[in-house]
């Protein structure tokens, strides 16, 4: 097999590009995970995670993908037969709902068109109508990776507060943490779910639960079976800087480095950079005359952009052509969106020139695939980047 010259352009919405600094940090000898050097590493990482989640509460780290963090969030707070409220905002919200039902939970799944986030008004209506307080939790995907839509989470929290309902709030931030403004404590989130392979700029393999005092109280009476996913032994071991089972030591080296990179840039600057790249990408799409999947201007994702193709054109064929000709991977349409759209990831370790290269590849690919489009998408993005450069 012949390998193309230059570096592959990985423009899927995760796993994202791993910076050289993080790769070098991972590439160290493994240490004794029961020794004092590891305890120092763990304490540094756990404190850094609290700053990224914007919380003073514990953050639990499991060696797993984000799917593990989904299960841990449900298993530690709920009991068989509990009713929960979820929203069909896209493919990953649907997968989380399917997991909840397999665990024996009763899910009120509000249907959606995969073009909008969870509706705060619907949250309030559902909770107000639950006079017997049978709903135990509201589960929301903050940034739906399959659709390019970000739920207006502060409005969801405000809707819950107006209802006066005691339900827990569980939030998936797998593709928004360290990319989009997020405040676990201020927004009164009870469990925040996250993974290592997106805004945190690591390979897959670490998952996270940020946990409120209310969620910890719920976990003491929750009846779903749990062993590996149990927070209690993790939190007890973390007090002295250790883990109850073998941790992913080398990924924790990388996490320490990625947290340092985020703090060096400053989280507010990280969020502004992602928002700026999202806007530049949308300007390119509009210049091409193509349709953004996100239907609400208030809900555009800063992490990725999902682009619908005209009827009669296959997005997977376009992606395959771009991969073959330009060595660039784009995100596919998932579930009911398969073949209808493609996704450009612009999160993590990413800068202006990387975005320009990605958009150039897309613009050339559209022409080669015969997809009707206007000229000047790349130029529109470049104009915005130049005008907003610091």
GROMACS .gro file of C-alpha atoms in nm:
model
  390
    1UNK     CA    1   0.000   0.000   0.000
    2UNK     CA    2   0.137   0.340  -0.099
    3UNK     CA    3   0.113   0.612   0.163
    4UNK     CA    4   0.051   0.971   0.046
    5UNK     CA    5   0.299   1.247   0.116
    6UNK     CA    6   0.236   1.490   0.398
    7UNK     CA    7   0.011   1.448   0.701
    8UNK     CA    8  -0.337   1.303   0.694
    9UNK     CA    9  -0.612   1.560   0.754
   10UNK     CA   10  -0.829   1.416   1.033
   11UNK     CA   11  -1.139   1.636   1.018
   12UNK     CA   12  -1.388   1.406   1.187
   13UNK     CA   13  -1.548   1.540   1.508
   14UNK     CA   14  -1.345   1.297   1.719
   15UNK     CA   15  -1.117   1.134   1.786
   16UNK     CA   16  -0.934   1.456   1.709
   17UNK     CA   17  -0.572   1.530   1.626
   18UNK     CA   18  -0.341   1.455   1.921
   19UNK     CA   19  -0.082   1.733   1.963
   20UNK     CA   20   0.285   1.640   1.955
   21UNK     CA   21   0.322   1.762   2.315
   22UNK     CA   22   0.058   1.515   2.429
   23UNK     CA   23   0.208   1.231   2.222
   24UNK     CA   24   0.548   1.295   2.380
   25UNK     CA   25   0.393   1.298   2.726
   26UNK     CA   26   0.223   0.963   2.668
   27UNK     CA   27   0.551   0.817   2.538
   28UNK     CA   28   0.706   0.775   2.883
   29UNK     CA   29   0.785   0.464   3.085
   30UNK     CA   30   0.491   0.340   3.287
   31UNK     CA   31   0.532   0.389   3.663
   32UNK     CA   32   0.406   0.200   3.966
   33UNK     CA   33   0.041   0.296   4.001
   34UNK     CA   34   0.066   0.231   4.378
   35UNK     CA   35   0.369   0.453   4.428
   36UNK     CA   36   0.413   0.818   4.534
   37UNK     CA   37   0.495   0.947   4.184
   38UNK     CA   38   0.161   0.822   4.057
   39UNK     CA   39  -0.026   0.978   4.350
   40UNK     CA   40   0.119   1.318   4.256
   41UNK     CA   41   0.015   1.265   3.891
   42UNK     CA   42  -0.340   1.169   3.988
   43UNK     CA   43  -0.383   1.466   4.220
   44UNK     CA   44  -0.264   1.708   3.951
   45UNK     CA   45  -0.496   1.558   3.691
   46UNK     CA   46  -0.804   1.547   3.915
   47UNK     CA   47  -0.753   1.911   4.018
   48UNK     CA   48  -0.704   2.017   3.656
   49UNK     CA   49  -1.023   1.840   3.552
   50UNK     CA   50  -1.219   2.029   3.814
   51UNK     CA   51  -1.102   2.355   3.657
   52UNK     CA   52  -1.208   2.244   3.308
   53UNK     CA   53  -1.549   2.124   3.425
   54UNK     CA   54  -1.579   2.445   3.632
   55UNK     CA   55  -1.661   2.253   3.947
   56UNK     CA   56  -1.546   2.217   4.306
   57UNK     CA   57  -1.707   1.873   4.319
   58UNK     CA   58  -1.535   1.539   4.242
   59UNK     CA   59  -1.453   1.424   3.889
   60UNK     CA   60  -1.439   1.046   3.850
   61UNK     CA   61  -1.211   0.900   3.580
   62UNK     CA   62  -1.277   0.558   3.428
   63UNK     CA   63  -1.059   0.380   3.168
   64UNK     CA   64  -1.333   0.366   2.902
   65UNK     CA   65  -1.488   0.547   2.609
   66UNK     CA   66  -1.763   0.802   2.663
   67UNK     CA   67  -2.015   0.519   2.649
   68UNK     CA   68  -1.881   0.398   2.982
   69UNK     CA   69  -1.937   0.742   3.132
   70UNK     CA   70  -2.299   0.729   3.008
   71UNK     CA   71  -2.353   0.402   3.193
   72UNK     CA   72  -2.178   0.522   3.507
   73UNK     CA   73  -2.399   0.834   3.518
   74UNK     CA   74  -2.718   0.626   3.500
   75UNK     CA   75  -2.608   0.331   3.714
   76UNK     CA   76  -2.493   0.545   4.007
   77UNK     CA   77  -2.801   0.764   4.035
   78UNK     CA   78  -3.105   0.557   3.937
   79UNK     CA   79  -3.297   0.239   4.022
   80UNK     CA   80  -3.474  -0.018   3.802
   81UNK     CA   81  -3.804   0.118   3.673
   82UNK     CA   82  -3.719   0.482   3.740
   83UNK     CA   83  -3.867   0.724   3.489
   84UNK     CA   84  -3.632   0.963   3.312
   85UNK     CA   85  -3.675   1.233   3.048
   86UNK     CA   86  -3.458   1.226   2.734
   87UNK     CA   87  -3.466   1.411   2.401
   88UNK     CA   88  -3.418   1.277   2.049
   89UNK     CA   89  -3.167   1.536   1.937
   90UNK     CA   90  -2.960   1.296   1.724
   91UNK     CA   91  -2.782   0.965   1.694
   92UNK     CA   92  -2.596   0.978   2.025
   93UNK     CA   93  -2.899   1.090   2.223
   94UNK     CA   94  -3.078   0.789   2.074
   95UNK     CA   95  -2.796   0.553   2.173
   96UNK     CA   96  -2.803   0.687   2.531
   97UNK     CA   97  -3.179   0.630   2.540
   98UNK     CA   98  -3.135   0.273   2.417
   99UNK     CA   99  -2.877   0.210   2.690
  100UNK     CA  100  -3.113   0.347   2.955
  101UNK     CA  101  -3.388   0.112   2.846
  102UNK     CA  102  -3.151  -0.187   2.847
  103UNK     CA  103  -3.059  -0.098   3.204
  104UNK     CA  104  -3.426  -0.124   3.302
  105UNK     CA  105  -3.519   0.243   3.311
  106UNK     CA  106  -3.847   0.383   3.182
  107UNK     CA  107  -3.766   0.655   2.928
  108UNK     CA  108  -3.997   0.938   2.823
  109UNK     CA  109  -3.820   1.005   2.492
  110UNK     CA  110  -3.931   1.333   2.337
  111UNK     CA  111  -3.915   1.298   1.956
  112UNK     CA  112  -3.710   1.542   1.749
  113UNK     CA  113  -3.607   1.615   1.392
  114UNK     CA  114  -3.226   1.588   1.450
  115UNK     CA  115  -3.189   1.956   1.359
  116UNK     CA  116  -3.256   2.119   1.697
  117UNK     CA  117  -3.147   2.079   2.056
  118UNK     CA  118  -3.358   1.987   2.356
  119UNK     CA  119  -3.641   2.242   2.387
  120UNK     CA  120  -3.634   2.423   2.725
  121UNK     CA  121  -4.009   2.485   2.702
  122UNK     CA  122  -4.071   2.113   2.656
  123UNK     CA  123  -3.851   2.040   2.957
  124UNK     CA  124  -4.058   2.276   3.170
  125UNK     CA  125  -4.390   2.141   3.041
  126UNK     CA  126  -4.289   1.779   3.106
  127UNK     CA  127  -4.172   1.854   3.458
  128UNK     CA  128  -4.474   2.068   3.548
  129UNK     CA  129  -4.707   1.793   3.430
  130UNK     CA  130  -4.531   1.538   3.652
  131UNK     CA  131  -4.736   1.619   3.960
  132UNK     CA  132  -4.638   1.297   4.139
  133UNK     CA  133  -4.266   1.368   4.083
  134UNK     CA  134  -4.203   1.031   3.920
  135UNK     CA  135  -3.941   1.165   3.679
  136UNK     CA  136  -3.607   1.109   3.848
  137UNK     CA  137  -3.372   1.264   3.593
  138UNK     CA  138  -3.349   1.482   3.282
  139UNK     CA  139  -3.077   1.360   3.043
  140UNK     CA  140  -2.951   1.600   2.776
  141UNK     CA  141  -2.676   1.578   2.514
  142UNK     CA  142  -2.515   1.923   2.526
  143UNK     CA  143  -2.352   1.908   2.182
  144UNK     CA  144  -2.495   1.642   1.950
  145UNK     CA  145  -2.197   1.520   1.750
  146UNK     CA  146  -2.413   1.365   1.479
  147UNK     CA  147  -2.602   1.684   1.394
  148UNK     CA  148  -2.386   1.987   1.474
  149UNK     CA  149  -2.643   2.121   1.721
  150UNK     CA  150  -2.577   2.253   2.072
  151UNK     CA  151  -2.861   2.251   2.326
  152UNK     CA  152  -2.908   2.581   2.512
  153UNK     CA  153  -2.824   2.426   2.846
  154UNK     CA  154  -2.854   2.734   3.070
  155UNK     CA  155  -3.211   2.771   2.941
  156UNK     CA  156  -3.280   2.405   3.019
  157UNK     CA  157  -3.152   2.458   3.372
  158UNK     CA  158  -3.367   2.770   3.409
  159UNK     CA  159  -3.672   2.576   3.287
  160UNK     CA  160  -3.608   2.305   3.546
  161UNK     CA  161  -3.576   2.568   3.820
  162UNK     CA  162  -3.904   2.735   3.719
  163UNK     CA  163  -4.082   2.401   3.737
  164UNK     CA  164  -3.967   2.343   4.093
  165UNK     CA  165  -3.909   1.977   4.007
  166UNK     CA  166  -3.638   1.786   4.201
  167UNK     CA  167  -3.519   1.576   3.902
  168UNK     CA  168  -3.147   1.530   3.853
  169UNK     CA  169  -2.981   1.687   3.549
  170UNK     CA  170  -2.743   1.454   3.359
  171UNK     CA  171  -2.552   1.610   3.068
  172UNK     CA  172  -2.335   1.457   2.794
  173UNK     CA  173  -2.050   1.695   2.707
  174UNK     CA  174  -1.843   1.444   2.511
  175UNK     CA  175  -1.802   1.676   2.210
  176UNK     CA  176  -1.836   2.009   2.392
  177UNK     CA  177  -1.609   1.993   2.698
  178UNK     CA  178  -1.302   2.213   2.646
  179UNK     CA  179  -1.456   2.340   2.320
  180UNK     CA  180  -1.773   2.522   2.431
  181UNK     CA  181  -1.859   2.723   2.740
  182UNK     CA  182  -1.963   2.483   3.015
  183UNK     CA  183  -2.017   2.537   3.388
  184UNK     CA  184  -2.100   2.226   3.591
  185UNK     CA  185  -2.155   2.401   3.924
  186UNK     CA  186  -2.310   2.726   3.803
  187UNK     CA  187  -2.561   2.544   3.580
  188UNK     CA  188  -2.642   2.301   3.862
  189UNK     CA  189  -2.563   1.991   3.661
  190UNK     CA  190  -2.569   1.675   3.869
  191UNK     CA  191  -2.363   1.446   3.646
  192UNK     CA  192  -2.151   1.565   3.355
  193UNK     CA  193  -2.040   1.295   3.111
  194UNK     CA  194  -1.724   1.343   2.903
  195UNK     CA  195  -1.453   1.158   2.710
  196UNK     CA  196  -1.086   1.212   2.637
  197UNK     CA  197  -1.079   1.202   2.256
  198UNK     CA  198  -1.228   1.536   2.153
  199UNK     CA  199  -1.169   1.875   2.316
  200UNK     CA  200  -0.922   1.724   2.561
  201UNK     CA  201  -0.700   1.630   2.263
  202UNK     CA  202  -0.620   1.274   2.375
  203UNK     CA  203  -0.665   0.932   2.219
  204UNK     CA  204  -0.983   0.749   2.319
  205UNK     CA  205  -0.965   0.559   2.646
  206UNK     CA  206  -1.060   0.789   2.935
  207UNK     CA  207  -1.414   0.880   3.040
  208UNK     CA  208  -1.531   1.119   3.309
  209UNK     CA  209  -1.820   1.189   3.544
  210UNK     CA  210  -1.828   1.524   3.725
  211UNK     CA  211  -2.059   1.464   4.019
  212UNK     CA  212  -2.268   1.702   4.232
  213UNK     CA  213  -2.348   1.657   4.601
  214UNK     CA  214  -2.708   1.584   4.501
  215UNK     CA  215  -2.591   1.308   4.266
  216UNK     CA  216  -2.366   1.161   4.536
  217UNK     CA  217  -2.664   1.154   4.773
  218UNK     CA  218  -2.873   0.980   4.505
  219UNK     CA  219  -2.598   0.723   4.451
  220UNK     CA  220  -2.624   0.602   4.809
  221UNK     CA  221  -2.978   0.478   4.745
  222UNK     CA  222  -2.964   0.399   4.372
  223UNK     CA  223  -3.065   0.040   4.296
  224UNK     CA  224  -2.917  -0.027   3.952
  225UNK     CA  225  -2.644  -0.289   3.971
  226UNK     CA  226  -2.293  -0.157   3.938
  227UNK     CA  227  -1.947  -0.284   4.011
  228UNK     CA  228  -1.680  -0.147   3.777
  229UNK     CA  229  -1.882   0.174   3.733
  230UNK     CA  230  -1.935   0.236   4.106
  231UNK     CA  231  -1.829   0.586   4.209
  232UNK     CA  232  -1.779   0.501   4.578
  233UNK     CA  233  -1.456   0.296   4.556
  234UNK     CA  234  -1.318   0.539   4.298
  235UNK     CA  235  -1.376   0.838   4.525
  236UNK     CA  236  -1.233   0.662   4.829
  237UNK     CA  237  -0.915   0.568   4.642
  238UNK     CA  238  -0.884   0.913   4.480
  239UNK     CA  239  -0.864   1.077   4.823
  240UNK     CA  240  -0.507   0.947   4.854
  241UNK     CA  241  -0.426   0.987   4.482
  242UNK     CA  242  -0.492   0.631   4.370
  243UNK     CA  243  -0.747   0.420   4.184
  244UNK     CA  244  -0.916   0.098   4.297
  245UNK     CA  245  -0.814  -0.087   3.979
  246UNK     CA  246  -0.534  -0.043   3.726
  247UNK     CA  247  -0.551   0.307   3.576
  248UNK     CA  248  -0.455   0.410   3.221
  249UNK     CA  249  -0.127   0.560   3.343
  250UNK     CA  250   0.012   0.673   3.009
  251UNK     CA  251  -0.315   0.839   2.909
  252UNK     CA  252  -0.305   1.023   3.241
  253UNK     CA  253   0.042   1.153   3.145
  254UNK     CA  254  -0.116   1.283   2.826
  255UNK     CA  255  -0.412   1.430   3.013
  256UNK     CA  256  -0.181   1.623   3.243
  257UNK     CA  257  -0.016   1.775   2.935
  258UNK     CA  258  -0.344   1.855   2.759
  259UNK     CA  259  -0.478   2.023   3.073
  260UNK     CA  260  -0.161   2.232   3.087
  261UNK     CA  261  -0.209   2.333   2.723
  262UNK     CA  262  -0.569   2.441   2.790
  263UNK     CA  263  -0.464   2.648   3.089
  264UNK     CA  264  -0.177   2.809   2.899
  265UNK     CA  265  -0.417   2.922   2.626
  266UNK     CA  266  -0.690   3.009   2.878
  267UNK     CA  267  -1.031   2.844   2.864
  268UNK     CA  268  -1.207   3.160   2.750
  269UNK     CA  269  -0.962   3.188   2.460
  270UNK     CA  270  -1.017   2.820   2.378
  271UNK     CA  271  -1.392   2.879   2.358
  272UNK     CA  272  -1.346   3.191   2.142
  273UNK     CA  273  -1.117   3.002   1.906
  274UNK     CA  274  -1.371   2.725   1.858
  275UNK     CA  275  -1.656   2.971   1.808
  276UNK     CA  276  -1.451   3.164   1.550
  277UNK     CA  277  -1.369   2.850   1.353
  278UNK     CA  278  -1.733   2.742   1.364
  279UNK     CA  279  -1.845   3.077   1.223
  280UNK     CA  280  -1.581   3.071   0.949
  281UNK     CA  281  -1.694   2.723   0.846
  282UNK     CA  282  -2.058   2.826   0.832
  283UNK     CA  283  -1.967   3.124   0.613
  284UNK     CA  284  -1.797   2.884   0.372
  285UNK     CA  285  -2.105   2.660   0.364
  286UNK     CA  286  -2.336   2.953   0.295
  287UNK     CA  287  -2.110   3.076   0.015
  288UNK     CA  288  -2.125   2.729  -0.138
  289UNK     CA  289  -2.504   2.753  -0.126
  290UNK     CA  290  -2.532   2.433   0.077
  291UNK     CA  291  -2.762   2.375   0.373
  292UNK     CA  292  -2.648   2.366   0.734
  293UNK     CA  293  -2.812   2.085   0.928
  294UNK     CA  294  -2.864   2.300   1.238
  295UNK     CA  295  -3.198   2.477   1.193
  296UNK     CA  296  -3.177   2.725   1.483
  297UNK     CA  297  -2.923   3.008   1.465
  298UNK     CA  298  -2.890   2.998   1.846
  299UNK     CA  299  -2.774   2.635   1.843
  300UNK     CA  300  -2.483   2.614   1.599
  301UNK     CA  301  -2.205   2.394   1.732
  302UNK     CA  302  -1.857   2.536   1.784
  303UNK     CA  303  -1.709   2.186   1.767
  304UNK     CA  304  -1.828   2.073   1.425
  305UNK     CA  305  -2.042   2.169   1.129
  306UNK     CA  306  -2.288   1.927   0.968
  307UNK     CA  307  -2.362   2.001   0.599
  308UNK     CA  308  -2.652   1.856   0.404
  309UNK     CA  309  -2.613   1.774   0.035
  310UNK     CA  310  -2.880   1.838  -0.230
  311UNK     CA  311  -3.120   1.554  -0.308
  312UNK     CA  312  -2.966   1.301  -0.543
  313UNK     CA  313  -2.611   1.347  -0.412
  314UNK     CA  314  -2.455   1.096  -0.176
  315UNK     CA  315  -2.249   1.245   0.108
  316UNK     CA  316  -2.062   0.918   0.160
  317UNK     CA  317  -1.949   0.918  -0.204
  318UNK     CA  318  -1.822   1.273  -0.158
  319UNK     CA  319  -1.635   1.173   0.159
  320UNK     CA  320  -1.477   0.874  -0.015
  321UNK     CA  321  -1.362   1.088  -0.306
  322UNK     CA  322  -1.207   1.348  -0.074
  323UNK     CA  323  -1.029   1.078   0.124
  324UNK     CA  324  -0.892   0.920  -0.194
  325UNK     CA  325  -0.782   1.242  -0.364
  326UNK     CA  326  -0.678   1.462  -0.073
  327UNK     CA  327  -0.614   1.222   0.218
  328UNK     CA  328  -0.873   1.395   0.437
  329UNK     CA  329  -1.126   1.219   0.660
  330UNK     CA  330  -1.463   1.385   0.712
  331UNK     CA  331  -1.739   1.273   0.947
  332UNK     CA  332  -2.018   1.064   0.800
  333UNK     CA  333  -2.391   1.098   0.848
  334UNK     CA  334  -2.508   0.864   1.125
  335UNK     CA  335  -2.836   0.682   1.167
  336UNK     CA  336  -3.120   0.842   0.976
  337UNK     CA  337  -2.873   1.101   0.834
  338UNK     CA  338  -2.650   0.842   0.662
  339UNK     CA  339  -2.560   0.956   0.312
  340UNK     CA  340  -2.748   1.283   0.358
  341UNK     CA  341  -2.478   1.494   0.519
  342UNK     CA  342  -2.110   1.510   0.605
  343UNK     CA  343  -1.948   1.667   0.908
  344UNK     CA  344  -1.638   1.885   0.941
  345UNK     CA  345  -1.477   1.863   1.283
  346UNK     CA  346  -1.303   2.183   1.397
  347UNK     CA  347  -1.225   2.112   1.760
  348UNK     CA  348  -0.930   2.029   1.976
  349UNK     CA  349  -0.575   2.110   1.861
  350UNK     CA  350  -0.679   2.316   1.560
  351UNK     CA  351  -0.580   2.649   1.403
  352UNK     CA  352  -0.665   2.882   1.116
  353UNK     CA  353  -0.441   2.720   0.855
  354UNK     CA  354  -0.570   2.373   0.939
  355UNK     CA  355  -0.926   2.500   0.885
  356UNK     CA  356  -0.830   2.660   0.554
  357UNK     CA  357  -0.676   2.334   0.438
  358UNK     CA  358  -0.985   2.138   0.536
  359UNK     CA  359  -1.222   2.378   0.361
  360UNK     CA  360  -1.002   2.379   0.049
  361UNK     CA  361  -1.028   2.001   0.039
  362UNK     CA  362  -1.404   2.014   0.070
  363UNK     CA  363  -1.437   2.281  -0.200
  364UNK     CA  364  -1.223   2.082  -0.443
  365UNK     CA  365  -1.414   1.766  -0.354
  366UNK     CA  366  -1.751   1.927  -0.422
  367UNK     CA  367  -1.633   2.021  -0.770
  368UNK     CA  368  -1.491   1.676  -0.846
  369UNK     CA  369  -1.807   1.504  -0.721
  370UNK     CA  370  -2.032   1.725  -0.932
  371UNK     CA  371  -2.222   1.862  -0.634
  372UNK     CA  372  -2.390   2.192  -0.733
  373UNK     CA  373  -2.235   2.471  -0.529
  374UNK     CA  374  -2.131   2.832  -0.551
  375UNK     CA  375  -1.775   2.959  -0.564
  376UNK     CA  376  -1.589   3.134  -0.286
  377UNK     CA  377  -1.655   2.924   0.024
  378UNK     CA  378  -1.290   2.910   0.122
  379UNK     CA  379  -1.250   3.281   0.046
  380UNK     CA  380  -1.546   3.367   0.271
  381UNK     CA  381  -1.395   3.169   0.555
  382UNK     CA  382  -1.052   3.327   0.503
  383UNK     CA  383  -1.204   3.674   0.503
  384UNK     CA  384  -1.364   3.608   0.841
  385UNK     CA  385  -1.048   3.456   0.985
  386UNK     CA  386  -0.837   3.751   0.870
  387UNK     CA  387  -1.085   4.004   1.004
  388UNK     CA  388  -1.102   3.839   1.347
  389UNK     CA  389  -0.736   3.741   1.390
  390UNK     CA  390  -0.572   3.863   1.709
   0.00000   0.00000   0.00000
